[in-house]
């Protein structure tokens, strides 16, 4: 391997499949994995729980400083309202600064780390050994999210329609790509993978071969 503690940076829009790829790559290489979206969600959740305003930057910073990356509970933090709140928290530069510092520390863990999010290749780990940008059309992403939610839902429970999910995804893209601090965009040297027409297996094998080339050649 070229470097002793490599970093694999994975970015992309909501529901692009980047989380699944990041988890599988981390497992394959025996690396640590951080879903950085959970850090923004963790701050948003704590603010909501404490009945605090989502746009109070100083309060959000205090919460971010206390956040323990080891105790982020994906099951709780995956809730739709927390995702919406997280994308509001994520526009505040001071909060981003605190979370980015913690994410950079995580990226240096031995024997290596995979981080996924929106600004890993551009801001958090600009020197990562390999950067992937995972994308898919908004319709495909909405379709996958809709299927996932419908499968998890209890029988008889009301689930969001495809159209509602598509509208949410487009709104989230606009907020993530349009913010002034660290907007979502591919790093100049990122490899683009469009998974619209790919199975998870094909997407994983495509990502794996790019990572292997970067780490070993
Ligand atoms: O990937 P996710 O849905 O869990 O992310 C929740 C929000 O957090 C998303 O709207 C954008 C923000 N986010 C960010 O700004 N930077 C990251 N590195 C990860 C997530």
Short mmCIF file of C-alpha atoms and ligand atoms in Angstrom, two decimals:
data_model
loop_
_atom_site.label_atom_id
_atom_site.label_comp_id
_atom_site.label_asym_id
_atom_site.label_seq_id
_atom_site.Cartn_x
_atom_site.Cartn_y
_atom_site.Cartn_z
CA UNK A 1 0.00 0.00 0.00
CA UNK A 2 1.23 3.50 -0.87
CA UNK A 3 0.48 5.09 2.50
CA UNK A 4 0.18 3.44 5.89
CA UNK A 5 -3.18 4.96 6.86
CA UNK A 6 -5.07 5.67 3.64
CA UNK A 7 -8.30 7.64 3.44
CA UNK A 8 -11.08 6.80 1.02
CA UNK A 9 -13.32 9.86 0.43
CA UNK A 10 -16.84 9.27 -0.87
CA UNK A 11 -19.27 12.05 -1.71
CA UNK A 12 -22.63 12.29 -3.41
CA UNK A 13 -26.23 13.44 -3.07
CA UNK A 14 -28.85 11.95 -0.74
CA UNK A 15 -29.84 8.35 -1.54
CA UNK A 16 -27.14 7.91 -4.20
CA UNK A 17 -25.94 4.66 -2.60
CA UNK A 18 -22.71 6.17 -1.25
CA UNK A 19 -23.37 4.92 2.28
CA UNK A 20 -23.77 1.30 1.19
CA UNK A 21 -20.60 1.53 -0.90
CA UNK A 22 -18.65 3.17 1.92
CA UNK A 23 -19.71 0.50 4.41
CA UNK A 24 -18.83 -2.33 2.04
CA UNK A 25 -15.45 -0.85 1.11
CA UNK A 26 -14.61 -0.36 4.80
CA UNK A 27 -15.53 -3.97 5.54
CA UNK A 28 -13.52 -5.22 2.57
CA UNK A 29 -10.33 -3.41 3.63
CA UNK A 30 -10.84 -3.69 7.41
CA UNK A 31 -10.95 0.14 7.67
CA UNK A 32 -12.99 2.38 9.97
CA UNK A 33 -16.11 3.96 8.49
CA UNK A 34 -17.76 7.29 9.27
CA UNK A 35 -21.05 8.39 7.74
CA UNK A 36 -20.49 12.13 8.24
CA UNK A 37 -24.19 12.84 7.60
CA UNK A 38 -24.79 11.25 11.01
CA UNK A 39 -22.65 13.94 12.66
CA UNK A 40 -24.94 16.70 11.27
CA UNK A 41 -27.96 14.56 12.15
CA UNK A 42 -26.58 14.04 15.69
CA UNK A 43 -26.39 17.80 16.26
CA UNK A 44 -29.87 18.33 14.77
CA UNK A 45 -31.33 15.55 16.94
CA UNK A 46 -29.85 16.99 20.14
CA UNK A 47 -31.24 20.45 19.28
CA UNK A 48 -34.70 19.04 18.52
CA UNK A 49 -34.69 16.96 21.72
CA UNK A 50 -33.76 20.02 23.77
CA UNK A 51 -36.47 22.11 22.07
CA UNK A 52 -33.77 24.48 20.82
CA UNK A 53 -33.88 26.60 17.67
CA UNK A 54 -32.16 25.04 14.67
CA UNK A 55 -30.59 28.32 13.58
CA UNK A 56 -28.90 29.29 16.86
CA UNK A 57 -25.30 28.86 15.70
CA UNK A 58 -23.61 29.27 19.09
CA UNK A 59 -25.88 26.68 20.70
CA UNK A 60 -25.41 24.31 17.75
CA UNK A 61 -21.62 24.70 18.10
CA UNK A 62 -21.74 23.77 21.79
CA UNK A 63 -23.74 20.67 20.90
CA UNK A 64 -21.31 19.82 18.06
CA UNK A 65 -18.31 20.13 20.40
CA UNK A 66 -19.87 17.61 22.79
CA UNK A 67 -20.85 15.13 20.07
CA UNK A 68 -19.38 11.65 20.55
CA UNK A 69 -18.74 10.11 17.10
CA UNK A 70 -18.76 6.66 18.69
CA UNK A 71 -22.34 6.89 19.89
CA UNK A 72 -24.22 8.04 16.77
CA UNK A 73 -27.26 5.77 16.51
CA UNK A 74 -28.17 5.32 12.84
CA UNK A 75 -31.58 3.83 13.62
CA UNK A 76 -32.67 6.89 15.59
CA UNK A 77 -30.91 9.46 13.40
CA UNK A 78 -32.28 8.13 10.09
CA UNK A 79 -35.72 9.66 10.71
CA UNK A 80 -36.89 11.93 7.91
CA UNK A 81 -37.44 15.01 10.13
CA UNK A 82 -33.90 14.69 11.48
CA UNK A 83 -32.52 14.68 7.91
CA UNK A 84 -34.46 17.86 7.13
CA UNK A 85 -33.21 19.50 10.33
CA UNK A 86 -29.63 18.33 9.63
CA UNK A 87 -29.54 20.05 6.26
CA UNK A 88 -30.47 23.31 8.02
CA UNK A 89 -27.79 22.81 10.68
CA UNK A 90 -25.28 22.04 7.88
CA UNK A 91 -25.45 25.57 6.44
CA UNK A 92 -23.84 27.08 9.57
CA UNK A 93 -20.11 27.57 9.03
CA UNK A 94 -19.05 27.49 12.68
CA UNK A 95 -20.86 24.18 13.21
CA UNK A 96 -19.23 22.77 10.08
CA UNK A 97 -15.82 23.84 11.41
CA UNK A 98 -16.30 21.89 14.66
CA UNK A 99 -17.59 18.77 12.91
CA UNK A 100 -14.94 18.88 10.18
CA UNK A 101 -12.18 18.90 12.85
CA UNK A 102 -13.67 15.77 14.45
CA UNK A 103 -14.08 14.11 11.03
CA UNK A 104 -10.41 14.82 10.13
CA UNK A 105 -9.27 13.18 13.37
CA UNK A 106 -11.36 10.15 12.48
CA UNK A 107 -9.80 10.03 8.99
CA UNK A 108 -6.35 9.48 10.55
CA UNK A 109 -7.36 6.31 12.38
CA UNK A 110 -5.21 3.28 11.67
CA UNK A 111 -5.18 1.16 9.59
CA UNK A 112 -7.29 3.44 7.34
CA UNK A 113 -10.70 5.08 7.06
CA UNK A 114 -13.60 5.49 4.69
CA UNK A 115 -15.62 8.70 5.12
CA UNK A 116 -18.78 9.46 3.21
CA UNK A 117 -20.68 12.73 2.96
CA UNK A 118 -20.95 15.85 0.83
CA UNK A 119 -17.58 17.60 1.22
CA UNK A 120 -15.10 14.86 2.07
CA UNK A 121 -13.01 15.11 -1.11
CA UNK A 122 -13.29 18.89 -1.35
CA UNK A 123 -12.92 20.09 2.27
CA UNK A 124 -12.54 17.41 4.96
CA UNK A 125 -9.85 15.26 3.32
CA UNK A 126 -8.56 17.10 0.22
CA UNK A 127 -5.45 14.86 0.30
CA UNK A 128 -7.36 11.56 0.40
CA UNK A 129 -5.63 8.79 -1.56
CA UNK A 130 -8.82 8.16 -3.52
CA UNK A 131 -12.00 10.18 -4.03
CA UNK A 132 -15.24 8.82 -5.41
CA UNK A 133 -18.33 10.85 -6.32
CA UNK A 134 -21.40 8.64 -6.40
CA UNK A 135 -24.48 9.89 -8.16
CA UNK A 136 -27.77 8.71 -9.73
CA UNK A 137 -30.72 10.50 -11.28
CA UNK A 138 -33.20 12.04 -8.79
CA UNK A 139 -35.90 9.64 -10.08
CA UNK A 140 -33.73 6.55 -9.47
CA UNK A 141 -32.78 7.77 -6.01
CA UNK A 142 -36.43 8.45 -5.14
CA UNK A 143 -37.41 5.01 -6.46
CA UNK A 144 -34.78 3.26 -4.30
CA UNK A 145 -35.67 5.29 -1.20
CA UNK A 146 -39.39 4.60 -1.75
CA UNK A 147 -38.75 0.85 -2.04
CA UNK A 148 -36.58 0.87 1.09
CA UNK A 149 -39.18 2.78 3.14
CA UNK A 150 -42.06 0.58 1.89
CA UNK A 151 -40.16 -2.61 2.79
CA UNK A 152 -39.38 -1.38 6.31
CA UNK A 153 -42.88 -0.02 7.03
CA UNK A 154 -45.26 -2.01 9.25
CA UNK A 155 -48.21 -3.51 7.44
CA UNK A 156 -51.01 -0.97 7.01
CA UNK A 157 -48.75 1.99 7.89
CA UNK A 158 -48.97 5.05 5.69
CA UNK A 159 -45.80 5.62 3.68
CA UNK A 160 -44.68 8.65 1.70
CA UNK A 161 -45.49 8.45 -2.01
CA UNK A 162 -42.84 8.31 -4.74
CA UNK A 163 -43.76 11.89 -5.73
CA UNK A 164 -43.31 13.19 -2.16
CA UNK A 165 -39.94 11.47 -1.85
CA UNK A 166 -38.81 12.82 -5.24
CA UNK A 167 -39.80 16.35 -4.23
CA UNK A 168 -37.86 15.98 -0.94
CA UNK A 169 -34.79 14.67 -2.73
CA UNK A 170 -34.83 17.59 -5.17
CA UNK A 171 -35.26 20.09 -2.33
CA UNK A 172 -32.39 18.46 -0.39
CA UNK A 173 -30.13 18.54 -3.50
CA UNK A 174 -30.84 22.22 -3.96
CA UNK A 175 -29.97 22.99 -0.33
CA UNK A 176 -26.83 20.81 -0.32
CA UNK A 177 -25.52 22.07 -3.68
CA UNK A 178 -26.61 25.68 -3.25
CA UNK A 179 -25.16 26.55 0.18
CA UNK A 180 -22.21 28.93 0.21
CA UNK A 181 -20.01 26.95 2.64
CA UNK A 182 -18.77 23.58 1.31
CA UNK A 183 -21.51 22.96 -1.28
CA UNK A 184 -21.91 19.44 -2.62
CA UNK A 185 -19.81 19.05 -5.75
CA UNK A 186 -17.28 16.54 -7.05
CA UNK A 187 -13.62 17.27 -6.16
CA UNK A 188 -11.55 18.05 -9.27
CA UNK A 189 -9.76 14.70 -8.99
CA UNK A 190 -12.76 12.56 -7.97
CA UNK A 191 -13.84 9.51 -9.97
CA UNK A 192 -17.49 9.82 -10.95
CA UNK A 193 -19.71 6.76 -10.68
CA UNK A 194 -23.30 7.10 -11.92
CA UNK A 195 -25.22 4.21 -10.37
CA UNK A 196 -28.56 4.98 -12.12
CA UNK A 197 -28.34 1.85 -14.24
CA UNK A 198 -26.10 -0.26 -11.96
CA UNK A 199 -26.89 -2.99 -9.47
CA UNK A 200 -25.29 -2.66 -6.01
CA UNK A 201 -22.85 -5.43 -6.98
CA UNK A 202 -21.74 -3.63 -10.17
CA UNK A 203 -21.39 -0.34 -8.33
CA UNK A 204 -19.32 -2.02 -5.59
CA UNK A 205 -17.03 -3.77 -8.07
CA UNK A 206 -16.52 -0.53 -10.03
CA UNK A 207 -15.65 1.34 -6.82
CA UNK A 208 -13.43 -1.46 -5.54
CA UNK A 209 -11.32 -1.62 -8.68
CA UNK A 210 -10.78 2.18 -8.62
CA UNK A 211 -9.78 2.05 -4.93
CA UNK A 212 -7.43 -0.91 -5.45
CA UNK A 213 -5.71 0.85 -8.33
CA UNK A 214 -5.24 4.00 -6.26
CA UNK A 215 -4.00 2.25 -3.12
CA UNK A 216 -1.72 -0.34 -4.64
CA UNK A 217 -0.49 0.81 -8.03
O1 LIG B 1 -26.35 12.12 4.09
P1 LIG B 1 -27.41 12.56 5.09
O2 LIG B 1 -28.81 12.62 4.52
O3 LIG B 1 -27.35 11.78 6.36
O4 LIG B 1 -27.01 14.07 5.46
C1 LIG B 1 -27.82 14.88 6.26
C2 LIG B 1 -27.51 16.35 5.95
O5 LIG B 1 -26.20 16.67 6.43
C3 LIG B 1 -27.51 16.69 4.47
O6 LIG B 1 -28.64 17.43 4.07
C4 LIG B 1 -26.31 17.52 4.24
C5 LIG B 1 -25.50 17.47 5.49
N1 LIG B 1 -24.16 16.94 5.29
C6 LIG B 1 -23.17 17.87 4.98
O7 LIG B 1 -23.46 19.05 4.82
N2 LIG B 1 -21.88 17.46 4.88
C7 LIG B 1 -21.55 16.18 5.03
N3 LIG B 1 -20.26 15.83 4.91
C8 LIG B 1 -22.56 15.22 5.30
C9 LIG B 1 -23.87 15.64 5.41
#
